[in-house]
Amino acid sequence: MIVASGCGGSAVEPEVPVAAAAKVRAPAYVTPAALIPELDPKSLEPWLEEEGIDRYLVGGLRIARRADGQVTRANERFPSGAVQPVRLPLRLGGGYLFYQADGQGTRLWRAPSWTAALTPLGFIGPTAVEVIPGFDRLYLRTNGSRVFAMDAEDGALLPLGPLPMTGDLGQMVFADAWRGVVDLDLYGPVATFDAGETWRPLAIAEGVEGTAVVGGDPVLFVAEGYYRIDGRGHVQHVRHDAGAIDDTQGHESPARPPARGRLQAGDFRTFILRGFPESKDRALVLHGGALHRVTLPEGEVVGVDREALDDEAAECVGAPVGDGIGFICGRENGPTTVHRFRPPLALDTVATFPEPRFVSPGGTGALAVRGPCGAPRADVGDDTLTYCIVDKGGATREIAVKGEIGAERVVALDDGRVVVLVPPRLGRPGRITIIDGTALSSKELTYPDQARRATKVARQGMWLEGFQQQGKNAVAGWVEAGGPTVGVTVSLDGKVKVGELLDASTDVLVSGRLGLAMTDGEDAYETVDGGASWTEIELPPLPSSQGDPRTRHCGRLGCALRGWLRLGWGKPRVKHDLAVVDLPPSRSIRPVAPNAASLECSVVAQPAAAVNASRGGEHSPFSSWLAFRGTEPPKLGKDELGVDKGSAQFDPVPAHVYVWGPRGADWTKAGFWQVRFDDRFRVSDHVRSSAPTRSIWGDEASAADGIGARHQGSYWRWDAIMDPGGEAAIANLCTGATCIPYSVVEGSAVAQLQPATSPMAQHKPLPQGAVRVGEGWYLLTQTPGAQALTLWRATLGEMEPWAQFRRIEQRFLAAASPRLVRRALGRGLGIVVVEPADPATGSSEGRYRLYPIEEATGRAPELAPPIDLGPVAIDEDSLRPCADHEDGFVMIVEPSQAPVLRFVGARGYAEDFELRMRMSATGRCVDAAAALVGSGGLHVSEEAKAASGFGLSLRERYDGRRWGLRCRAL
C-alpha cells in the first residue's frame, strides 16, 4: 500500500475561528463507577407504584424509578433466589420488609425505605409463604400452614398474641393498631375493634379469596365482589358490577412527557451514547438539536440550549475536538458535521460534509474523516481512498491512500502528523507510515516473543477501527480474533506492544483505551489502559425483556449494555457495591417435648380360646363364611347358603358382613343379613352385632356382587366409622368415591341411611364424623366439589343436610380433620378442632377447641363461640376414670406422647395407644383405653383379683385376641 499526502488542495478554514472558543479539557474518563439498572416499564410491572415512584425488585436488587425517568437502586443485593417485599405500616416502624423463602428456611430483612441499607432481622427454619403485618408484630405463615409471630424491630420470635386461636386460620388483615379481620375455619370471618381483646363474627357466608386495606378499612374479597368493614363495624357488600375499588390513593398522575429536544433527567443511556465528560461530575450531551449539561452521577439536567443545533433529527456523539470537547453529528442520507463546545453552553461548527462520513477521532482533538474535505472528485481511482484530516486548530487537508483499500487505519495526531497503519495479513507483518507535512517515513511492524498466544492473536486477528494516539509517539487500538481480544500499542518506529489476552468466552466492547468484557455469569472485566491489564468487576445479570435496547456502547462516560448502564470506570463509587447482604441470625426456639404420663396396669382378663377362622360346610362358593374377631359366624340351617365380606384387616374399626338364605329361594323373603364391628376399647363382648335383618339381595350371586364378595365384576368394599361411645357404627359400602351408609346398632336391624335427594352420591363421613344421639345419626362429610363440610341428620333411615360449614382455603389447613362429638349424658353436639401450638412456646402440642352446635327454630344450626377443652397433651391429671354421672363430650384421643405403661405381674409392651375420653371446659376423664400389644405378646405371671382405674383393651394385631387390664396414673 502506498500513502500520499497533499492531494494538491489548500487547507480549509473552520467556519468559526478556533480562537473564539475557550479550551475545555475533558477528563480521560469518568470515575468512579456506578451501576444503574435499566428497566423497561412496558414489559416489567413494578411491585409497587405510589407517589410517582415505581418500585422494582429485580435480580436481587431493589430499584426505584421516578416518573421523570430517574433510577436509583440499593447498594446491597439479596442472595440468589426469589425475594418478596412487604410494606410495613407506621405502627410497625414503617419502611419495608423483605423475605426470602426456600427449602432451607426463611430469611428476613427490613429497611427504612425501598433502597436504604438493609438490617438483617431473622431466620427461621420453616419456609414462609406470606408475611402479614399484625397489630404490633409480624405474622409468618409457613408452607405447612403454621403461623409464627416475630418482632418487627429485632426479629425475636413472639407469642401469637391477640389472634383468635380456634383452629386453623385463613386470610388475615389488620387495618391499624385496633382493627383486624381473621377468617376462621368452619366459623367464618371474625373482626376486632380493640386490638384482639374481643372478636365478633361477621355475617359473611362466602369464601374469602383475598384481603386488603382500602381507605383505612379492611376489605375481604369474595367471588361476587368484596366486603368493606368500617370503623363502626358496619359491613358493606359491593358487587363486582358496582365498580372497582378506588385504589388510586397515594398515586400521582404520570409525569408530562419532556418537551421536544429536551432530555429527561436520568436518561443515562442517552448520556452514555451521546455525551462527553465536561468534568469529573458533569457531562455535555447533544441530543434532539439541544445541548444539555447534566450532573454526574445524579443525572439531573442543569442547563440546556434548545437551539444549539438546527437539525433535531441528527444523531451526535461526543469526542475530543480541538483543545476541548466536540460532537460529531450525522443522520441517514444527510450531512456529517463536526462541532466544538463553546462555554457556557453553545456550539461552533468546525467542519461540514455534504453526505454521511466515517469520522475517526484521534483521541487528542484531531480527526480523520474518510473522503475528501469537499465534494467527492471523479478523478480518484478505485485503488485510491482520500481522507480529510481535521487538525486541532480546525484546519483541514487531504491525504490519499493507495493499495488494498479498507484495511488501513488512519490516525490524526495532535501535532499535525498523520499515521497510516496497515495491519498484518497473509503472513506479512504489517507497516506503519507517518506523514509529517509532505515527508513520509514507513517501517515494518515488529512483535515481541512469538510464542505468546496474545502475539499470535495480534498477528492473525482483525485490527479494529478506532485506533487513537497514545502518548507522543504511539497509537493504540484493538485486535479481535473471533473471540479472543487483545489491545495493541504501536510506536512510531514500528514496535508492537501486546496487552493481556482476553479469553474467547467473553463479549467485548471497546472505545479507545477503555474496554469492558462480559462473561456468561456475574463477572465482567474492564480496562482503562488499552488492554495492558484487566480488572475484574461485578455485573449481575438482570432479566431481559423484548423492550431491551439492542444498542451497546462504551465511551468516556461509561457503558450502555442490555439491562445495565455502567456510569463511569474504575473502582465503584460505593465501597462494597453490590455486595450480598449479611444473612440474618437464626431465631430458632428449643423444642419442648411433653412429659409422658406413667400408668400402672394390672391384667384382669386373658384371651379366650381361639375360634376357627372358617366354619366350612354349607357356605357359598363365593366366600368362606369366616369367624370375626373370635366370634363364630351366624349358624347356617340345613340347605342354607351364606356369603360374607370383611373390611380391610387393619382398619381402625374392623367390620364384617354376612348374608344367608335357603338354597334356591328368594332371599328378599327368606334370607337375612347381619353386620358386625369391633369396639377396640372393650375386652369382653367387644364384637357388636346388628340383629339379623331381611336380605336386600335376591340370591347368593346378587348378594356376593352386592357386598363385594365376588372376585370378578365387583369392586365394592366395606369399612366402618364408630360412634365415640362404641355401641353403634356406620358401615359404609363404597365403590370409588360413592358410598352407601348403613346404620349398625347392637341388637337392632341394619338400616340404610338414604339421602332424600341424589341417592348414592355423598361421600362417607370423616374418620371421626359419625355420632348417634337417641335414635338418630349425625354425619359430618366433606362436601363434594366444595370447600365445605356438610352435617347430615338421619332419622328413620332418611338423611337430610342439616347444616353446612365453610372451610378456609386448602393451603391454610394444617390441623387434622374436624371431629363430630356428642355429650355422654345429653343430646348436645359439637365440632372439635385442634388449635395449632404457638411456635414461640417451642411446643408441638396444640389445644382442643369445641364449637357447640346451636339449634334455632326456623334456621339452620350454627356454631357457637369456641370453648377451650384443654391441651392436646395428656397428663396424669387427665388419666382418671370417669364417674357414671360425669358428663362431657365423648372423644377418641391418640396422644402424641403415649403414656409409659408399667405392667404388674406381666411382661411386654404396647403401641398405638388410644383413649376414649369425656372432655369439658372444667375437666376430662377416661372411659376406656385401647392399644396393640407389641410383638411377642403379653406374658402374664400374675393376674390381679381386683384393680382400680380405667379399663385398657390390649389386643393382638392380627387376630384381635385381647387382654383386659386396669390402669391408674402414677
PDB file of C-alpha atoms in Angstrom, residues 520-753:
ATOM      1  CA  ASP A 520     -21.929 -15.573  30.925  1.00  0.00           C
ATOM      2  CA  GLY A 521     -22.020 -15.297  34.730  1.00  0.00           C
ATOM      3  CA  GLU A 522     -21.917 -12.343  37.111  1.00  0.00           C
ATOM      4  CA  ASP A 523     -18.300 -11.446  36.406  1.00  0.00           C
ATOM      5  CA  ALA A 524     -17.020  -8.855  33.967  1.00  0.00           C
ATOM      6  CA  TYR A 525     -13.645  -7.262  33.258  1.00  0.00           C
ATOM      7  CA  GLU A 526     -12.649  -3.709  32.451  1.00  0.00           C
ATOM      8  CA  THR A 527      -9.546  -1.956  31.228  1.00  0.00           C
ATOM      9  CA  VAL A 528      -8.650   1.718  31.154  1.00  0.00           C
ATOM     10  CA  ASP A 529      -5.138   1.255  29.722  1.00  0.00           C
ATOM     11  CA  GLY A 530      -5.903  -0.172  26.300  1.00  0.00           C
ATOM     12  CA  GLY A 531      -5.904  -3.791  27.442  1.00  0.00           C
ATOM     13  CA  ALA A 532      -2.496  -3.777  29.087  1.00  0.00           C
ATOM     14  CA  SER A 533      -4.314  -5.076  32.179  1.00  0.00           C
ATOM     15  CA  TRP A 534      -7.856  -6.141  33.014  1.00  0.00           C
ATOM     16  CA  THR A 535      -9.641  -5.759  36.360  1.00  0.00           C
ATOM     17  CA  GLU A 536     -12.486  -7.997  37.450  1.00  0.00           C
ATOM     18  CA  ILE A 537     -15.776  -6.269  38.290  1.00  0.00           C
ATOM     19  CA  GLU A 538     -19.255  -7.490  39.229  1.00  0.00           C
ATOM     20  CA  LEU A 539     -22.037  -7.246  36.685  1.00  0.00           C
ATOM     21  CA  PRO A 540     -25.033  -9.254  37.942  1.00  0.00           C
ATOM     22  CA  PRO A 541     -27.417 -10.436  35.222  1.00  0.00           C
ATOM     23  CA  LEU A 542     -30.827  -8.817  35.005  1.00  0.00           C
ATOM     24  CA  PRO A 543     -33.883 -10.349  33.356  1.00  0.00           C
ATOM     25  CA  SER A 544     -34.087  -9.341  29.719  1.00  0.00           C
ATOM     26  CA  SER A 545     -37.261  -8.216  28.023  1.00  0.00           C
ATOM     27  CA  GLN A 546     -38.427  -7.572  24.486  1.00  0.00           C
ATOM     28  CA  GLY A 547     -38.179  -3.878  25.174  1.00  0.00           C
ATOM     29  CA  ASP A 548     -34.472  -4.002  25.999  1.00  0.00           C
ATOM     30  CA  PRO A 549     -32.492  -1.720  23.636  1.00  0.00           C
ATOM     31  CA  ARG A 550     -30.210  -3.509  21.220  1.00  0.00           C
ATOM     32  CA  THR A 551     -27.605  -0.748  21.213  1.00  0.00           C
ATOM     33  CA  ARG A 552     -24.478  -1.412  23.269  1.00  0.00           C
ATOM     34  CA  HIS A 553     -21.756   1.156  23.599  1.00  0.00           C
ATOM     35  CA  CYS A 554     -18.803   2.164  25.753  1.00  0.00           C
ATOM     36  CA  GLY A 555     -17.282   5.613  25.980  1.00  0.00           C
ATOM     37  CA  ARG A 556     -15.708   8.007  28.443  1.00  0.00           C
ATOM     38  CA  LEU A 557     -18.973   8.297  30.382  1.00  0.00           C
ATOM     39  CA  GLY A 558     -19.334   4.544  30.767  1.00  0.00           C
ATOM     40  CA  CYS A 559     -21.110   1.677  29.027  1.00  0.00           C
ATOM     41  CA  ALA A 560     -24.685   1.144  27.869  1.00  0.00           C
ATOM     42  CA  LEU A 561     -25.475  -2.569  27.962  1.00  0.00           C
ATOM     43  CA  ARG A 562     -28.552  -4.797  27.934  1.00  0.00           C
ATOM     44  CA  GLY A 563     -30.149  -4.365  31.334  1.00  0.00           C
ATOM     45  CA  TRP A 564     -27.346  -2.310  32.849  1.00  0.00           C
ATOM     46  CA  LEU A 565     -25.914   1.169  32.444  1.00  0.00           C
ATOM     47  CA  ARG A 566     -22.439   1.465  33.911  1.00  0.00           C
ATOM     48  CA  LEU A 567     -21.751   5.128  34.546  1.00  0.00           C
ATOM     49  CA  GLY A 568     -18.041   5.662  34.911  1.00  0.00           C
ATOM     50  CA  TRP A 569     -14.963   3.457  35.112  1.00  0.00           C
ATOM     51  CA  GLY A 570     -12.612   2.112  37.732  1.00  0.00           C
ATOM     52  CA  LYS A 571     -13.400   1.463  41.358  1.00  0.00           C
ATOM     53  CA  PRO A 572     -17.061   1.567  42.410  1.00  0.00           C
ATOM     54  CA  ARG A 573     -18.479   4.839  43.668  1.00  0.00           C
ATOM     55  CA  VAL A 574     -19.788   2.989  46.741  1.00  0.00           C
ATOM     56  CA  LYS A 575     -17.459   0.726  48.673  1.00  0.00           C
ATOM     57  CA  HIS A 576     -18.544  -2.911  48.518  1.00  0.00           C
ATOM     58  CA  ASP A 577     -21.173  -2.016  45.958  1.00  0.00           C
ATOM     59  CA  LEU A 578     -23.471  -4.916  45.018  1.00  0.00           C
ATOM     60  CA  ALA A 579     -22.219  -6.935  47.965  1.00  0.00           C
ATOM     61  CA  VAL A 580     -24.581  -9.675  49.099  1.00  0.00           C
ATOM     62  CA  VAL A 581     -26.378  -8.578  52.250  1.00  0.00           C
ATOM     63  CA  ASP A 582     -25.430 -10.242  55.527  1.00  0.00           C
ATOM     64  CA  LEU A 583     -27.504 -13.278  56.391  1.00  0.00           C
ATOM     65  CA  PRO A 584     -29.854 -12.756  59.332  1.00  0.00           C
ATOM     66  CA  PRO A 585     -29.332 -14.548  62.658  1.00  0.00           C
ATOM     67  CA  SER A 586     -31.231 -17.716  63.476  1.00  0.00           C
ATOM     68  CA  ARG A 587     -34.404 -17.291  65.531  1.00  0.00           C
ATOM     69  CA  SER A 588     -34.921 -20.926  66.493  1.00  0.00           C
ATOM     70  CA  ILE A 589     -36.596 -21.944  69.748  1.00  0.00           C
ATOM     71  CA  ARG A 590     -35.563 -25.042  71.617  1.00  0.00           C
ATOM     72  CA  PRO A 591     -38.304 -27.675  71.186  1.00  0.00           C
ATOM     73  CA  VAL A 592     -40.179 -28.535  74.343  1.00  0.00           C
ATOM     74  CA  ALA A 593     -41.201 -32.209  74.435  1.00  0.00           C
ATOM     75  CA  PRO A 594     -44.226 -33.014  76.616  1.00  0.00           C
ATOM     76  CA  ASN A 595     -43.575 -35.232  79.591  1.00  0.00           C
ATOM     77  CA  ALA A 596     -45.000 -38.690  79.121  1.00  0.00           C
ATOM     78  CA  ALA A 597     -47.524 -39.741  81.759  1.00  0.00           C
ATOM     79  CA  SER A 598     -46.956 -43.019  83.596  1.00  0.00           C
ATOM     80  CA  LEU A 599     -49.587 -45.718  84.114  1.00  0.00           C
ATOM     81  CA  GLU A 600     -49.540 -48.788  86.286  1.00  0.00           C
ATOM     82  CA  CYS A 601     -51.552 -51.555  84.647  1.00  0.00           C
ATOM     83  CA  SER A 602     -52.668 -54.902  86.051  1.00  0.00           C
ATOM     84  CA  VAL A 603     -54.019 -57.794  83.959  1.00  0.00           C
ATOM     85  CA  VAL A 604     -57.600 -58.676  84.878  1.00  0.00           C
ATOM     86  CA  ALA A 605     -58.568 -60.834  81.871  1.00  0.00           C
ATOM     87  CA  GLN A 606     -56.691 -63.021  79.392  1.00  0.00           C
ATOM     88  CA  PRO A 607     -57.599 -64.006  75.816  1.00  0.00           C
ATOM     89  CA  ALA A 608     -60.316 -66.610  75.332  1.00  0.00           C
ATOM     90  CA  ALA A 609     -59.672 -69.771  73.350  1.00  0.00           C
ATOM     91  CA  ALA A 610     -59.231 -69.164  69.646  1.00  0.00           C
ATOM     92  CA  VAL A 611     -62.132 -69.813  67.278  1.00  0.00           C
ATOM     93  CA  ASN A 612     -61.568 -71.481  63.929  1.00  0.00           C
ATOM     94  CA  ALA A 613     -61.224 -68.900  61.201  1.00  0.00           C
ATOM     95  CA  SER A 614     -63.669 -70.745  58.921  1.00  0.00           C
ATOM     96  CA  ARG A 615     -66.698 -72.864  59.655  1.00  0.00           C
ATOM     97  CA  GLY A 616     -66.506 -74.668  56.304  1.00  0.00           C
ATOM     98  CA  GLY A 617     -69.534 -76.735  55.360  1.00  0.00           C
ATOM     99  CA  GLU A 618     -72.502 -75.209  53.558  1.00  0.00           C
ATOM    100  CA  HIS A 619     -71.174 -71.788  52.755  1.00  0.00           C
ATOM    101  CA  SER A 620     -71.408 -70.278  49.258  1.00  0.00           C
ATOM    102  CA  PRO A 621     -68.609 -70.867  46.772  1.00  0.00           C
ATOM    103  CA  PHE A 622     -68.250 -67.066  46.692  1.00  0.00           C
ATOM    104  CA  SER A 623     -66.885 -66.836  50.260  1.00  0.00           C
ATOM    105  CA  SER A 624     -65.554 -68.813  53.242  1.00  0.00           C
ATOM    106  CA  TRP A 625     -68.055 -67.897  55.977  1.00  0.00           C
ATOM    107  CA  LEU A 626     -65.309 -66.654  58.286  1.00  0.00           C
ATOM    108  CA  ALA A 627     -65.341 -66.069  62.001  1.00  0.00           C
ATOM    109  CA  PHE A 628     -64.877 -62.449  63.042  1.00  0.00           C
ATOM    110  CA  ARG A 629     -62.608 -61.385  65.904  1.00  0.00           C
ATOM    111  CA  GLY A 630     -63.023 -64.666  67.769  1.00  0.00           C
ATOM    112  CA  THR A 631     -66.802 -64.750  67.271  1.00  0.00           C
ATOM    113  CA  GLU A 632     -68.381 -67.528  65.206  1.00  0.00           C
ATOM    114  CA  PRO A 633     -70.361 -66.530  62.107  1.00  0.00           C
ATOM    115  CA  PRO A 634     -74.144 -66.965  62.099  1.00  0.00           C
ATOM    116  CA  LYS A 635     -75.137 -70.615  62.151  1.00  0.00           C
ATOM    117  CA  LEU A 636     -76.472 -71.868  58.824  1.00  0.00           C
ATOM    118  CA  GLY A 637     -79.503 -74.114  58.766  1.00  0.00           C
ATOM    119  CA  LYS A 638     -79.991 -77.151  56.604  1.00  0.00           C
ATOM    120  CA  ASP A 639     -79.988 -76.245  52.887  1.00  0.00           C
ATOM    121  CA  GLU A 640     -78.885 -72.645  53.692  1.00  0.00           C
ATOM    122  CA  LEU A 641     -76.012 -70.900  51.925  1.00  0.00           C
ATOM    123  CA  GLY A 642     -74.081 -67.839  53.072  1.00  0.00           C
ATOM    124  CA  VAL A 643     -71.754 -65.209  51.614  1.00  0.00           C
ATOM    125  CA  ASP A 644     -69.602 -62.858  53.677  1.00  0.00           C
ATOM    126  CA  LYS A 645     -67.158 -59.998  53.244  1.00  0.00           C
ATOM    127  CA  GLY A 646     -64.903 -58.197  55.723  1.00  0.00           C
ATOM    128  CA  SER A 647     -63.261 -54.815  55.812  1.00  0.00           C
ATOM    129  CA  ALA A 648     -59.507 -54.401  55.451  1.00  0.00           C
ATOM    130  CA  GLN A 649     -57.640 -56.299  58.153  1.00  0.00           C
ATOM    131  CA  PHE A 650     -56.076 -53.273  59.832  1.00  0.00           C
ATOM    132  CA  ASP A 651     -58.950 -50.783  59.609  1.00  0.00           C
ATOM    133  CA  PRO A 652     -59.415 -48.800  62.846  1.00  0.00           C
ATOM    134  CA  VAL A 653     -62.952 -50.219  63.094  1.00  0.00           C
ATOM    135  CA  PRO A 654     -62.953 -53.744  61.594  1.00  0.00           C
ATOM    136  CA  ALA A 655     -66.345 -54.855  60.270  1.00  0.00           C
ATOM    137  CA  HIS A 656     -67.788 -57.991  58.715  1.00  0.00           C
ATOM    138  CA  VAL A 657     -70.970 -58.568  56.662  1.00  0.00           C
ATOM    139  CA  TYR A 658     -72.859 -61.870  56.468  1.00  0.00           C
ATOM    140  CA  VAL A 659     -75.760 -62.658  54.077  1.00  0.00           C
ATOM    141  CA  TRP A 660     -77.500 -66.053  54.068  1.00  0.00           C
ATOM    142  CA  GLY A 661     -80.668 -67.803  52.950  1.00  0.00           C
ATOM    143  CA  PRO A 662     -82.178 -71.059  51.668  1.00  0.00           C
ATOM    144  CA  ARG A 663     -80.755 -72.581  48.543  1.00  0.00           C
ATOM    145  CA  GLY A 664     -82.877 -71.659  45.506  1.00  0.00           C
ATOM    146  CA  ALA A 665     -85.284 -69.411  47.450  1.00  0.00           C
ATOM    147  CA  ASP A 666     -85.963 -65.689  47.160  1.00  0.00           C
ATOM    148  CA  TRP A 667     -83.686 -64.242  49.802  1.00  0.00           C
ATOM    149  CA  THR A 668     -85.618 -60.977  49.965  1.00  0.00           C
ATOM    150  CA  LYS A 669     -88.407 -63.066  51.529  1.00  0.00           C
ATOM    151  CA  ALA A 670     -86.483 -65.841  53.280  1.00  0.00           C
ATOM    152  CA  GLY A 671     -82.902 -64.577  53.639  1.00  0.00           C
ATOM    153  CA  PHE A 672     -81.129 -62.423  56.193  1.00  0.00           C
ATOM    154  CA  TRP A 673     -78.041 -60.297  56.581  1.00  0.00           C
ATOM    155  CA  GLN A 674     -76.086 -59.088  59.556  1.00  0.00           C
ATOM    156  CA  VAL A 675     -73.245 -56.564  60.126  1.00  0.00           C
ATOM    157  CA  ARG A 676     -70.696 -56.874  62.931  1.00  0.00           C
ATOM    158  CA  PHE A 677     -67.988 -54.474  64.013  1.00  0.00           C
ATOM    159  CA  ASP A 678     -65.289 -54.475  66.657  1.00  0.00           C
ATOM    160  CA  ASP A 679     -65.217 -51.986  69.535  1.00  0.00           C
ATOM    161  CA  ARG A 680     -61.493 -51.944  70.228  1.00  0.00           C
ATOM    162  CA  PHE A 681     -61.997 -50.320  73.635  1.00  0.00           C
ATOM    163  CA  ARG A 682     -63.767 -53.372  75.093  1.00  0.00           C
ATOM    164  CA  VAL A 683     -62.325 -56.697  76.217  1.00  0.00           C
ATOM    165  CA  SER A 684     -65.438 -58.834  76.608  1.00  0.00           C
ATOM    166  CA  ASP A 685     -68.416 -58.520  74.309  1.00  0.00           C
ATOM    167  CA  HIS A 686     -66.311 -56.328  72.046  1.00  0.00           C
ATOM    168  CA  VAL A 687     -67.914 -57.636  68.845  1.00  0.00           C
ATOM    169  CA  ARG A 688     -71.045 -55.591  68.268  1.00  0.00           C
ATOM    170  CA  SER A 689     -73.658 -57.228  66.106  1.00  0.00           C
ATOM    171  CA  SER A 690     -76.817 -55.979  64.481  1.00  0.00           C
ATOM    172  CA  ALA A 691     -79.927 -58.080  64.593  1.00  0.00           C
ATOM    173  CA  PRO A 692     -80.479 -60.407  61.605  1.00  0.00           C
ATOM    174  CA  THR A 693     -82.195 -58.212  59.026  1.00  0.00           C
ATOM    175  CA  ARG A 694     -84.219 -59.187  55.978  1.00  0.00           C
ATOM    176  CA  SER A 695     -81.905 -59.501  52.985  1.00  0.00           C
ATOM    177  CA  ILE A 696     -81.993 -56.813  50.311  1.00  0.00           C
ATOM    178  CA  TRP A 697     -80.472 -59.201  47.755  1.00  0.00           C
ATOM    179  CA  GLY A 698     -82.461 -61.910  45.994  1.00  0.00           C
ATOM    180  CA  ASP A 699     -79.947 -64.753  45.940  1.00  0.00           C
ATOM    181  CA  GLU A 700     -76.404 -65.738  46.687  1.00  0.00           C
ATOM    182  CA  ALA A 701     -74.969 -64.382  43.422  1.00  0.00           C
ATOM    183  CA  SER A 702     -76.551 -60.947  43.744  1.00  0.00           C
ATOM    184  CA  ALA A 703     -75.588 -60.848  47.426  1.00  0.00           C
ATOM    185  CA  ALA A 704     -71.993 -61.741  46.570  1.00  0.00           C
ATOM    186  CA  ASP A 705     -71.968 -58.944  43.985  1.00  0.00           C
ATOM    187  CA  GLY A 706     -73.706 -56.503  46.303  1.00  0.00           C
ATOM    188  CA  ILE A 707     -71.314 -56.867  49.232  1.00  0.00           C
ATOM    189  CA  GLY A 708     -68.167 -57.201  47.098  1.00  0.00           C
ATOM    190  CA  ALA A 709     -67.556 -60.892  47.909  1.00  0.00           C
ATOM    191  CA  ARG A 710     -67.355 -61.916  44.271  1.00  0.00           C
ATOM    192  CA  HIS A 711     -63.821 -61.536  42.994  1.00  0.00           C
ATOM    193  CA  GLN A 712     -64.801 -60.629  39.430  1.00  0.00           C
ATOM    194  CA  GLY A 713     -67.222 -57.966  38.310  1.00  0.00           C
ATOM    195  CA  SER A 714     -67.489 -56.271  41.732  1.00  0.00           C
ATOM    196  CA  TYR A 715     -65.408 -53.519  43.324  1.00  0.00           C
ATOM    197  CA  TRP A 716     -67.441 -52.836  46.455  1.00  0.00           C
ATOM    198  CA  ARG A 717     -65.613 -52.608  49.774  1.00  0.00           C
ATOM    199  CA  TRP A 718     -66.691 -52.184  53.388  1.00  0.00           C
ATOM    200  CA  ASP A 719     -65.426 -50.023  56.209  1.00  0.00           C
ATOM    201  CA  ALA A 720     -66.923 -48.695  59.394  1.00  0.00           C
ATOM    202  CA  ILE A 721     -66.934 -45.469  61.423  1.00  0.00           C
ATOM    203  CA  MET A 722     -67.814 -45.974  65.074  1.00  0.00           C
ATOM    204  CA  ASP A 723     -69.816 -43.706  67.305  1.00  0.00           C
ATOM    205  CA  PRO A 724     -67.350 -42.492  70.004  1.00  0.00           C
ATOM    206  CA  GLY A 725     -69.290 -44.482  72.617  1.00  0.00           C
ATOM    207  CA  GLY A 726     -68.754 -47.767  70.796  1.00  0.00           C
ATOM    208  CA  GLU A 727     -72.357 -49.083  70.831  1.00  0.00           C
ATOM    209  CA  ALA A 728     -73.105 -48.211  67.200  1.00  0.00           C
ATOM    210  CA  ALA A 729     -71.360 -47.629  63.902  1.00  0.00           C
ATOM    211  CA  ILE A 730     -71.910 -46.519  60.342  1.00  0.00           C
ATOM    212  CA  ALA A 731     -70.954 -49.288  57.920  1.00  0.00           C
ATOM    213  CA  ASN A 732     -70.068 -47.847  54.521  1.00  0.00           C
ATOM    214  CA  LEU A 733     -70.392 -49.872  51.362  1.00  0.00           C
ATOM    215  CA  CYS A 734     -68.235 -47.991  48.863  1.00  0.00           C
ATOM    216  CA  THR A 735     -67.097 -48.149  45.293  1.00  0.00           C
ATOM    217  CA  GLY A 736     -64.794 -45.399  44.103  1.00  0.00           C
ATOM    218  CA  ALA A 737     -65.888 -42.152  45.786  1.00  0.00           C
ATOM    219  CA  THR A 738     -69.512 -43.245  46.165  1.00  0.00           C
ATOM    220  CA  CYS A 739     -70.646 -44.770  49.449  1.00  0.00           C
ATOM    221  CA  ILE A 740     -73.903 -46.174  50.828  1.00  0.00           C
ATOM    222  CA  PRO A 741     -74.083 -45.719  54.627  1.00  0.00           C
ATOM    223  CA  TYR A 742     -75.830 -48.276  56.853  1.00  0.00           C
ATOM    224  CA  SER A 743     -76.728 -47.830  60.495  1.00  0.00           C
ATOM    225  CA  VAL A 744     -75.449 -50.704  62.674  1.00  0.00           C
ATOM    226  CA  VAL A 745     -76.685 -50.694  66.268  1.00  0.00           C
ATOM    227  CA  GLU A 746     -76.227 -53.531  68.752  1.00  0.00           C
ATOM    228  CA  GLY A 747     -79.311 -55.766  68.557  1.00  0.00           C
ATOM    229  CA  SER A 748     -81.165 -53.586  66.011  1.00  0.00           C
ATOM    230  CA  ALA A 749     -81.881 -54.160  62.349  1.00  0.00           C
ATOM    231  CA  VAL A 750     -79.462 -52.846  59.765  1.00  0.00           C
ATOM    232  CA  ALA A 751     -80.889 -49.672  58.203  1.00  0.00           C
ATOM    233  CA  GLN A 752     -79.721 -47.944  55.066  1.00  0.00           C
ATOM    234  CA  LEU A 753     -79.411 -44.181  55.501  1.00  0.00           C
TER     235      LEU A 753
END
